[in-house]
Short mmCIF file of C-alpha atoms in Angstrom, two decimals:
data_model
loop_
_atom_site.label_atom_id
_atom_site.label_comp_id
_atom_site.label_asym_id
_atom_site.label_seq_id
_atom_site.Cartn_x
_atom_site.Cartn_y
_atom_site.Cartn_z
CA UNK U 38 -0.15 -0.13 0.07
CA UNK U 39 1.49 3.66 -1.07
CA UNK U 40 1.63 6.42 0.78
CA UNK U 41 -1.76 8.90 0.05
CA UNK U 42 -2.27 12.70 0.85
CA UNK U 43 -1.18 15.94 -0.29
CA UNK U 44 2.12 17.53 -0.54
CA UNK U 45 2.39 19.22 2.81
CA UNK U 46 5.28 17.15 4.65
CA UNK U 47 8.42 17.77 4.54
CA UNK U 48 11.05 15.63 2.51
CA UNK U 49 13.28 14.83 4.73
CA UNK U 50 12.91 11.17 4.55
CA UNK U 51 12.65 8.54 1.56
CA UNK U 52 10.73 5.86 3.10
CA UNK U 53 9.86 2.34 1.80
CA UNK U 54 6.64 2.46 0.30
CA UNK U 55 4.19 1.31 2.64
CA UNK U 56 1.54 3.11 5.09
CA UNK U 57 1.29 0.83 8.16
CA UNK U 58 -1.62 1.25 10.59
CA UNK U 59 -0.87 -1.27 12.97
CA UNK U 60 1.39 -3.75 15.28
CA UNK U 61 1.48 -6.09 17.67
CA UNK U 62 4.55 -8.04 18.44
CA UNK U 63 6.89 -7.99 15.68
CA UNK U 64 4.49 -7.84 13.22
CA UNK U 65 2.94 -4.28 11.42
CA UNK U 66 -0.17 -4.26 8.69
CA UNK U 67 -1.12 -1.71 6.30
CA UNK U 68 -5.11 -0.26 5.72
CA UNK U 69 -4.87 -3.48 3.56
CA UNK U 70 -4.85 -6.26 6.28
CA UNK U 71 -1.29 -7.07 4.87
CA UNK U 72 0.90 -8.23 7.54
CA UNK U 73 4.99 -7.22 7.35
CA UNK U 74 7.76 -8.36 9.89
CA UNK U 75 9.28 -5.86 11.56
CA UNK U 76 13.43 -6.16 11.90
CA UNK U 77 14.22 -2.71 12.35
CA UNK U 78 11.66 -2.00 15.76
CA UNK U 79 12.22 1.92 15.27
CA UNK U 80 15.65 1.71 15.53
CA UNK U 81 15.73 -0.15 19.08
CA UNK U 82 12.97 2.33 20.19
CA UNK U 83 10.67 -1.12 19.69
CA UNK U 84 12.80 -3.76 21.72
CA UNK U 85 9.67 -5.36 23.36
CA UNK U 86 7.28 -5.02 20.54
CA UNK U 87 5.10 -3.35 19.25
CA UNK U 88 1.98 -2.58 21.90
CA UNK U 89 3.98 -4.50 24.85
CA UNK U 90 1.04 -5.63 26.92
CA UNK U 91 2.87 -4.86 30.40
CA UNK U 92 4.12 -1.47 28.48
CA UNK U 93 0.21 -0.75 27.58
CA UNK U 94 -1.17 -1.43 29.95
CA UNK U 95 1.43 1.17 32.19
CA UNK U 96 0.63 3.72 29.54
CA UNK U 97 -3.74 3.00 29.82
CA UNK U 98 -2.74 3.29 33.47
CA UNK U 99 -0.97 6.83 34.13
CA UNK U 100 -3.23 8.26 30.69
CA UNK U 101 -5.96 8.14 33.74
CA UNK U 102 -4.13 9.36 36.64
CA UNK U 103 -1.76 12.20 35.43
CA UNK U 104 0.15 13.12 32.12
CA UNK U 105 2.17 16.18 33.23
CA UNK U 106 3.19 18.50 35.83
CA UNK U 107 6.35 20.12 34.49
CA UNK U 108 9.36 20.13 36.64
CA UNK U 109 7.92 23.27 38.94
CA UNK U 110 6.50 20.11 40.94
CA UNK U 111 7.18 17.06 42.36
CA UNK U 112 5.21 13.77 40.99
CA UNK U 113 4.69 10.17 42.44
CA UNK U 114 6.82 8.30 39.66
CA UNK U 115 9.94 10.22 39.16
CA UNK U 116 11.96 9.41 42.01
CA UNK U 117 11.41 5.66 42.17
CA UNK U 118 11.99 6.04 38.12
CA UNK U 119 15.35 7.55 39.01
CA UNK U 120 15.74 4.72 41.85
CA UNK U 121 15.78 2.11 39.70
CA UNK U 122 17.15 3.39 36.27
CA UNK U 123 20.10 4.06 38.06
CA UNK U 124 19.51 0.25 40.29
CA UNK U 125 19.70 -0.84 36.72
CA UNK U 126 22.45 0.51 35.11
CA UNK U 127 24.94 0.70 38.17
CA UNK U 128 25.09 4.46 38.20
CA UNK U 129 24.14 7.10 40.98
CA UNK U 130 21.91 9.45 39.28
CA UNK U 131 19.77 10.38 36.69
CA UNK U 132 18.57 13.51 34.27
CA UNK U 133 15.41 12.44 32.90
CA UNK U 134 15.02 14.15 29.22
CA UNK U 135 12.45 13.05 26.26
CA UNK U 136 14.62 12.58 23.15
CA UNK U 137 18.06 11.02 22.33
CA UNK U 138 18.90 13.99 21.13
CA UNK U 139 18.19 15.85 24.28
CA UNK U 140 19.95 13.34 26.56
CA UNK U 141 22.99 14.35 24.61
CA UNK U 142 23.09 17.28 24.54
CA UNK U 143 22.58 17.28 28.25
CA UNK U 144 25.30 15.32 28.57
CA UNK U 145 27.43 17.54 26.37
CA UNK U 146 26.54 20.76 29.08
CA UNK U 147 27.56 18.00 31.65
CA UNK U 148 31.09 17.53 30.76
CA UNK U 149 31.64 21.11 29.99
CA UNK U 150 30.29 22.55 33.06
CA UNK U 151 31.49 19.49 35.32
CA UNK U 152 35.26 20.53 32.68
CA UNK U 153 34.92 23.81 33.84
CA UNK U 154 34.25 23.70 37.88
CA UNK U 155 35.95 20.56 37.90
CA UNK U 156 38.77 20.57 35.98
CA UNK U 157 39.42 23.90 35.91
CA UNK U 158 39.70 23.89 32.12
CA UNK U 159 39.66 27.55 31.50
CA UNK U 160 36.26 29.25 30.69
CA UNK U 161 34.90 28.00 26.76
CA UNK U 162 37.78 26.70 26.14
CA UNK U 163 36.40 23.33 27.20
CA UNK U 164 36.53 20.23 24.00
CA UNK U 165 35.51 16.72 23.57
CA UNK U 166 36.51 14.17 21.78
CA UNK U 167 34.22 11.70 19.00
CA UNK U 168 34.47 9.65 16.56
CA UNK U 169 34.36 9.34 12.46
CA UNK U 170 31.58 7.42 12.06
CA UNK U 171 29.27 8.92 14.63
CA UNK U 172 25.49 9.38 15.23
CA UNK U 173 24.74 11.28 18.11
CA UNK U 174 21.25 12.92 16.54
CA UNK U 175 20.36 15.87 15.24
CA UNK U 176 20.74 19.25 16.51
CA UNK U 177 22.89 22.29 15.49
CA UNK U 178 26.04 21.24 18.14
CA UNK U 179 25.75 17.57 17.27
CA UNK U 180 25.42 17.69 13.56
CA UNK U 181 28.95 20.30 13.86
CA UNK U 182 30.99 17.01 14.86
CA UNK U 183 29.31 14.42 12.29
CA UNK U 184 31.18 12.85 9.01
CA UNK U 185 28.21 12.46 7.81
CA UNK U 186 28.06 15.10 4.80
CA UNK U 187 24.26 14.27 4.58
CA UNK U 188 23.29 15.23 8.11
CA UNK U 189 25.94 18.18 8.42
CA UNK U 190 25.96 20.01 4.99
CA UNK U 191 23.84 23.38 4.53
CA UNK U 192 23.70 23.50 8.63
CA UNK U 193 26.78 26.20 9.58
CA UNK U 194 28.52 27.83 11.45
CA UNK U 195 28.97 24.57 13.31
CA UNK U 196 29.36 24.42 17.04
CA UNK U 197 33.37 24.38 18.51
CA UNK U 198 34.99 22.45 20.71
CA UNK U 199 34.96 18.78 18.94
CA UNK U 200 37.59 16.78 17.90
CA UNK U 201 37.06 13.36 15.54
CA UNK U 202 39.19 10.49 15.71
CA UNK U 203 39.29 7.57 14.11
CA UNK U 204 36.57 4.84 15.67
CA UNK U 205 38.45 2.65 16.92
CA UNK U 206 41.89 3.64 17.03
CA UNK U 207 42.14 4.25 20.94
CA UNK U 208 45.68 5.81 20.12
CA UNK U 209 44.96 7.95 18.14
CA UNK U 210 41.72 8.97 20.82
CA UNK U 211 45.04 8.98 23.59
CA UNK U 212 47.32 11.55 21.41
CA UNK U 213 44.34 14.06 20.72
CA UNK U 214 43.62 14.39 24.70
CA UNK U 215 45.21 17.49 26.14
CA UNK U 216 44.79 19.61 28.70
CA UNK U 217 41.50 21.42 27.17
CA UNK U 218 39.85 17.90 27.05
CA UNK U 219 36.67 17.54 29.00
CA UNK U 220 35.56 14.29 27.90
CA UNK U 221 35.18 11.81 25.47
CA UNK U 222 31.76 11.02 23.34
CA UNK U 223 31.56 7.49 22.19
CA UNK U 224 28.73 4.78 20.91
CA UNK U 225 29.83 1.66 22.39
CA UNK U 226 28.61 0.07 18.59
CA UNK U 227 28.26 2.25 15.57
CA UNK U 228 24.25 1.69 14.71
CA UNK U 229 23.56 4.31 12.12
CA UNK U 230 27.07 3.69 10.22
CA UNK U 231 25.72 0.11 10.08
CA UNK U 232 26.28 -1.69 13.85
CA UNK U 233 30.35 -0.89 13.26
CA UNK U 234 31.29 -3.51 16.16
CA UNK U 235 35.00 -2.00 17.55
CA UNK U 236 38.12 -4.51 18.25
CA UNK U 237 38.15 -6.13 21.69
CA UNK U 238 40.88 -3.54 23.40
CA UNK U 239 38.79 -0.89 22.10
CA UNK U 240 36.78 0.63 25.08
CA UNK U 241 39.18 -0.53 27.33
CA UNK U 242 41.80 1.62 25.91
CA UNK U 243 39.64 4.03 25.93
CA UNK U 244 38.78 3.72 29.84
CA UNK U 245 42.31 4.05 30.65
CA UNK U 246 42.98 6.81 28.73
CA UNK U 247 40.32 8.38 30.67
CA UNK U 248 41.17 7.71 33.39
CA UNK U 249 45.24 8.39 32.73
CA UNK U 250 44.16 11.82 31.83
CA UNK U 251 41.46 12.65 34.48
CA UNK U 252 39.08 12.73 31.00
CA UNK U 253 34.85 11.43 31.25
CA UNK U 254 33.91 9.00 29.33
CA UNK U 255 30.88 9.03 27.89
CA UNK U 256 29.04 6.62 26.11
CA UNK U 257 25.67 6.95 23.89
CA UNK U 258 23.71 3.54 24.66
CA UNK U 259 20.90 5.34 22.49
CA UNK U 260 20.21 2.54 20.24
CA UNK U 261 22.93 -0.23 21.97
CA UNK U 262 21.50 -0.23 25.53
CA UNK U 263 18.91 -1.85 27.55
CA UNK U 264 19.36 -5.23 26.18
CA UNK U 265 19.70 -5.13 22.44
CA UNK U 266 23.56 -6.63 23.11
CA UNK U 267 22.37 -8.88 24.72
CA UNK U 268 23.53 -6.88 27.79
CA UNK U 269 21.66 -4.41 29.81
CA UNK U 270 24.42 -1.49 28.40
CA UNK U 271 26.72 -2.59 25.66
CA UNK U 272 29.57 -1.43 27.42
CA UNK U 273 29.18 -4.32 30.00
CA UNK U 274 30.92 -6.46 27.06
CA UNK U 275 33.92 -4.92 27.16
CA UNK U 276 33.54 -4.94 30.93
CA UNK U 277 33.96 -0.84 30.44
CA UNK U 278 32.36 1.28 33.22
CA UNK U 279 31.22 4.92 31.91
CA UNK U 280 30.98 8.06 33.84
CA UNK U 281 27.62 9.08 31.72
CA UNK U 282 25.67 6.82 29.70
CA UNK U 283 23.10 8.63 27.84
CA UNK U 284 19.92 6.28 27.53
CA UNK U 285 16.43 6.40 24.87
CA UNK U 286 14.52 4.57 22.42
CA UNK U 287 13.60 1.26 23.69
CA UNK U 288 13.10 3.52 27.24
CA UNK U 289 10.20 4.79 25.95
CA UNK U 290 8.95 1.30 24.69
CA UNK U 291 7.84 2.94 21.60
CA UNK U 292 5.03 4.43 23.39
CA UNK U 293 6.29 7.90 24.19
CA UNK U 294 9.56 9.50 24.48
CA UNK U 295 11.68 9.19 26.90
CA UNK U 296 15.75 9.69 27.30
CA UNK U 297 18.02 9.89 30.27
CA UNK U 298 21.30 11.00 31.02
CA UNK U 299 22.92 8.11 33.86
CA UNK U 300 25.69 8.47 35.85
CA UNK U 301 27.91 9.57 38.72
CA UNK U 302 26.56 12.18 41.03
CA UNK U 303 29.42 14.30 41.29
CA UNK U 304 29.64 15.29 37.36
CA UNK U 305 26.02 15.08 36.75
CA UNK U 306 26.30 16.89 40.42
CA UNK U 307 27.01 20.04 38.88
CA UNK U 308 23.42 20.53 37.63
CA UNK U 309 22.08 22.27 40.05
CA UNK U 310 18.31 24.46 39.90
CA UNK U 311 18.19 26.68 36.96
CA UNK U 312 21.25 25.75 34.91
CA UNK U 313 19.18 23.07 32.54
CA UNK U 314 15.98 21.56 32.35
CA UNK U 315 12.57 20.32 30.40
CA UNK U 316 9.37 20.71 30.66
CA UNK U 317 8.50 17.73 29.52
CA UNK U 318 11.45 15.57 30.74
CA UNK U 319 10.75 13.02 33.46
CA UNK U 320 6.60 13.60 32.51
CA UNK U 321 4.58 10.93 34.80
CA UNK U 322 3.31 9.20 31.96
CA UNK U 323 6.94 8.86 30.72
CA UNK U 324 8.01 7.66 34.36
CA UNK U 325 5.28 5.25 33.90
CA UNK U 326 6.25 3.14 31.14
CA UNK U 327 10.09 4.21 31.57
CA UNK U 328 9.61 1.64 34.97
CA UNK U 329 7.88 -0.89 33.04
CA UNK U 330 10.16 -0.73 30.62
CA UNK U 331 12.90 -1.10 33.62
CA UNK U 332 10.79 -3.77 34.98
CA UNK U 333 10.85 -5.83 31.99
CA UNK U 334 14.68 -5.64 32.09
CA UNK U 335 15.12 -6.33 35.79
CA UNK U 336 14.65 -10.08 35.23
CA UNK U 337 17.24 -10.48 32.75
CA UNK U 338 15.25 -12.25 30.48
CA UNK U 339 14.84 -9.63 27.71
CA UNK U 340 19.08 -9.71 27.32
CA UNK U 341 19.55 -13.53 28.06
CA UNK U 342 16.90 -13.77 24.85
CA UNK U 343 18.74 -11.29 22.49
CA UNK U 344 22.14 -12.97 23.62
CA UNK U 345 20.30 -16.37 22.36
CA UNK U 346 18.96 -15.17 19.08
CA UNK U 347 21.69 -13.51 18.58
CA UNK U 348 23.77 -16.11 18.77
CA UNK U 349 21.30 -16.91 15.58
CA UNK U 350 21.49 -14.28 14.04
CA UNK U 351 25.07 -14.95 13.55
CA UNK U 352 25.22 -18.45 12.27
CA UNK U 353 22.80 -17.36 9.16
CA UNK U 354 24.87 -14.31 8.10
CA UNK U 355 28.07 -16.40 8.46
CA UNK U 356 26.48 -19.05 5.83
CA UNK U 357 25.01 -16.31 3.52
CA UNK U 358 28.83 -14.70 3.96
CA UNK U 359 30.19 -18.37 3.17
CA UNK U 360 27.72 -18.67 0.19
CA UNK U 361 28.44 -15.32 -1.63
CA UNK U 362 25.42 -14.01 -0.89
CA UNK U 363 26.75 -10.88 1.04
CA UNK U 364 29.70 -9.12 1.09
CA UNK U 365 30.29 -9.16 5.08
CA UNK U 366 28.13 -9.16 8.16
CA UNK U 367 28.97 -7.36 11.69
CA UNK U 368 26.81 -8.11 14.70
CA UNK U 369 26.72 -7.53 18.87
CA UNK U 370 23.88 -9.63 20.35
CA UNK U 371 20.45 -8.95 18.12
CA UNK U 372 21.87 -6.66 16.10
CA UNK U 373 23.37 -6.74 12.78
CA UNK U 374 25.09 -4.95 10.07
CA UNK U 375 25.20 -6.62 6.47
CA UNK U 376 27.08 -5.78 3.84
CA UNK U 377 25.35 -5.87 0.04
CA UNK U 378 28.32 -6.49 -2.92
CA UNK U 379 27.43 -3.23 -4.91
CA UNK U 380 27.73 -4.99 -8.50
CA UNK U 381 24.58 -7.51 -6.48
CA UNK U 382 22.70 -4.01 -6.29
CA UNK U 383 22.11 -1.17 -3.18
CA UNK U 384 21.40 -1.51 0.46
CA UNK U 385 17.62 0.13 -0.63
CA UNK U 386 17.39 -2.68 -3.54
CA UNK U 387 17.56 -4.90 -0.94
CA UNK U 388 14.53 -3.79 1.37
CA UNK U 389 12.55 -3.01 -1.83
CA UNK U 390 12.91 -6.81 -2.24
CA UNK U 391 12.60 -7.41 1.28
CA UNK U 392 9.46 -5.67 1.79
CA UNK U 393 7.92 -7.20 -1.51
CA UNK U 394 8.75 -10.75 0.40
CA UNK U 395 6.73 -8.51 3.70
CA UNK U 396 9.83 -8.52 6.50
CA UNK U 397 10.90 -4.69 6.76
CA UNK U 398 14.37 -3.30 6.86
CA UNK U 399 17.02 -0.12 6.80
CA UNK U 400 19.27 0.47 4.81
CA UNK U 401 22.23 2.78 5.83
CA UNK U 402 24.94 4.44 3.66
CA UNK U 403 24.53 3.13 0.14
CA UNK U 404 25.40 -1.15 0.10
CA UNK U 405 24.05 -1.83 4.09
CA UNK U 406 21.05 -2.60 5.80
CA UNK U 407 20.29 -2.93 9.61
CA UNK U 408 18.12 -5.82 11.66
CA UNK U 409 17.02 -4.97 14.75
CA UNK U 410 14.27 -7.15 15.76
CA UNK U 411 12.40 -6.74 18.65
CA UNK U 412 13.90 -9.14 21.73
CA UNK U 413 10.74 -10.57 21.71
CA UNK U 414 10.48 -12.03 18.47
CA UNK U 415 9.81 -15.90 17.95
CA UNK U 416 12.40 -17.81 17.26
CA UNK U 417 10.56 -19.10 14.08
CA UNK U 418 9.59 -15.42 13.76
CA UNK U 419 13.36 -14.70 13.39
CA UNK U 420 13.89 -17.70 10.89
CA UNK U 421 11.36 -17.07 8.56
CA UNK U 422 12.48 -13.42 8.15
CA UNK U 423 16.23 -14.69 7.04
CA UNK U 424 14.10 -17.30 4.81
CA UNK U 425 13.49 -13.89 3.40
CA UNK U 426 16.81 -12.32 3.06
CA UNK U 427 18.02 -15.21 1.77
CA UNK U 428 15.49 -15.62 -1.15
CA UNK U 429 15.83 -11.65 -1.67
CA UNK U 430 19.53 -12.10 -2.13
CA UNK U 431 19.45 -15.05 -4.88
CA UNK U 432 17.57 -13.28 -6.95
CA UNK U 433 19.97 -11.25 -8.96
#
């Protein structure tokens, strides 16, 4: 079913030609009742699938009570949400926000304020080291240090104060640190770049470099966090504890935008009344859904499911690579980047062929597609989706 309507919508997206009207679990349907297996899960915003009954029930119940107070007043779910989210992530303090980009902006502001007030970097001199291939959001400041020309071009003048180094090169990162450096901001696994997984020694070496220089390590876990990689946080895969972590997407259960920065109390403690805020950040509806999400993760069931199904996904992709049907792949838990041979076609071509087979996925950077099924997907559903992928790749 193709999209309909007039020309009043800005063209900042190029969606696949399908108009969706409903969804449940790992499936969505269009207006004609045709069902599609969702292997994107809203870029990990739908880690628990569409309309998870526990999350929907929490939202419904809160809608009958209270939806917004602003932060001018407390409400009964705000502190419980902070307590349980920090316990889940092994952190000390939380700042609630709405979108992932807001969480990253919050972490940038906190790192700079900490650098000036605690580390002693002179005013307006704080610098933050980032990696090429990054994707941290779409705000003016964030796109200022993007290396994606589509995301950056035309939006200058750009915000200064960032140094870009190659992702995966800990030596280059360490060499870029100087007396003005207040933080290193990284995705443990780069999602938008095609699920790029660094070498095993990378994050521990980055952590060591930050410790040696008295620099904060800020992990952007907006896509990788909350179960996607088979652990609550992807940094756990390498035994690394960041100073700050940005969370979003899955934290809202695919129902409402919810994000947060969690981390060290002595760092987030630089925020004082009036220095940062958000009208909707930590609103009662967001906290109700966020608490339900935390409840789903506290059992460890979904993290274990991501590990189990992730091994199955990796095995199937290895077979496709062995058969010469794909040029390469990378996985982290139930998350994969799959590279298509440019001689075969583009990632968009593959996604369109998958759409014909009732499977939804998303291309990135020309020849790559991303697979991020809901963590609740059944084994036979995942197998069926990968069967369709195999079939689509065999068509020349």
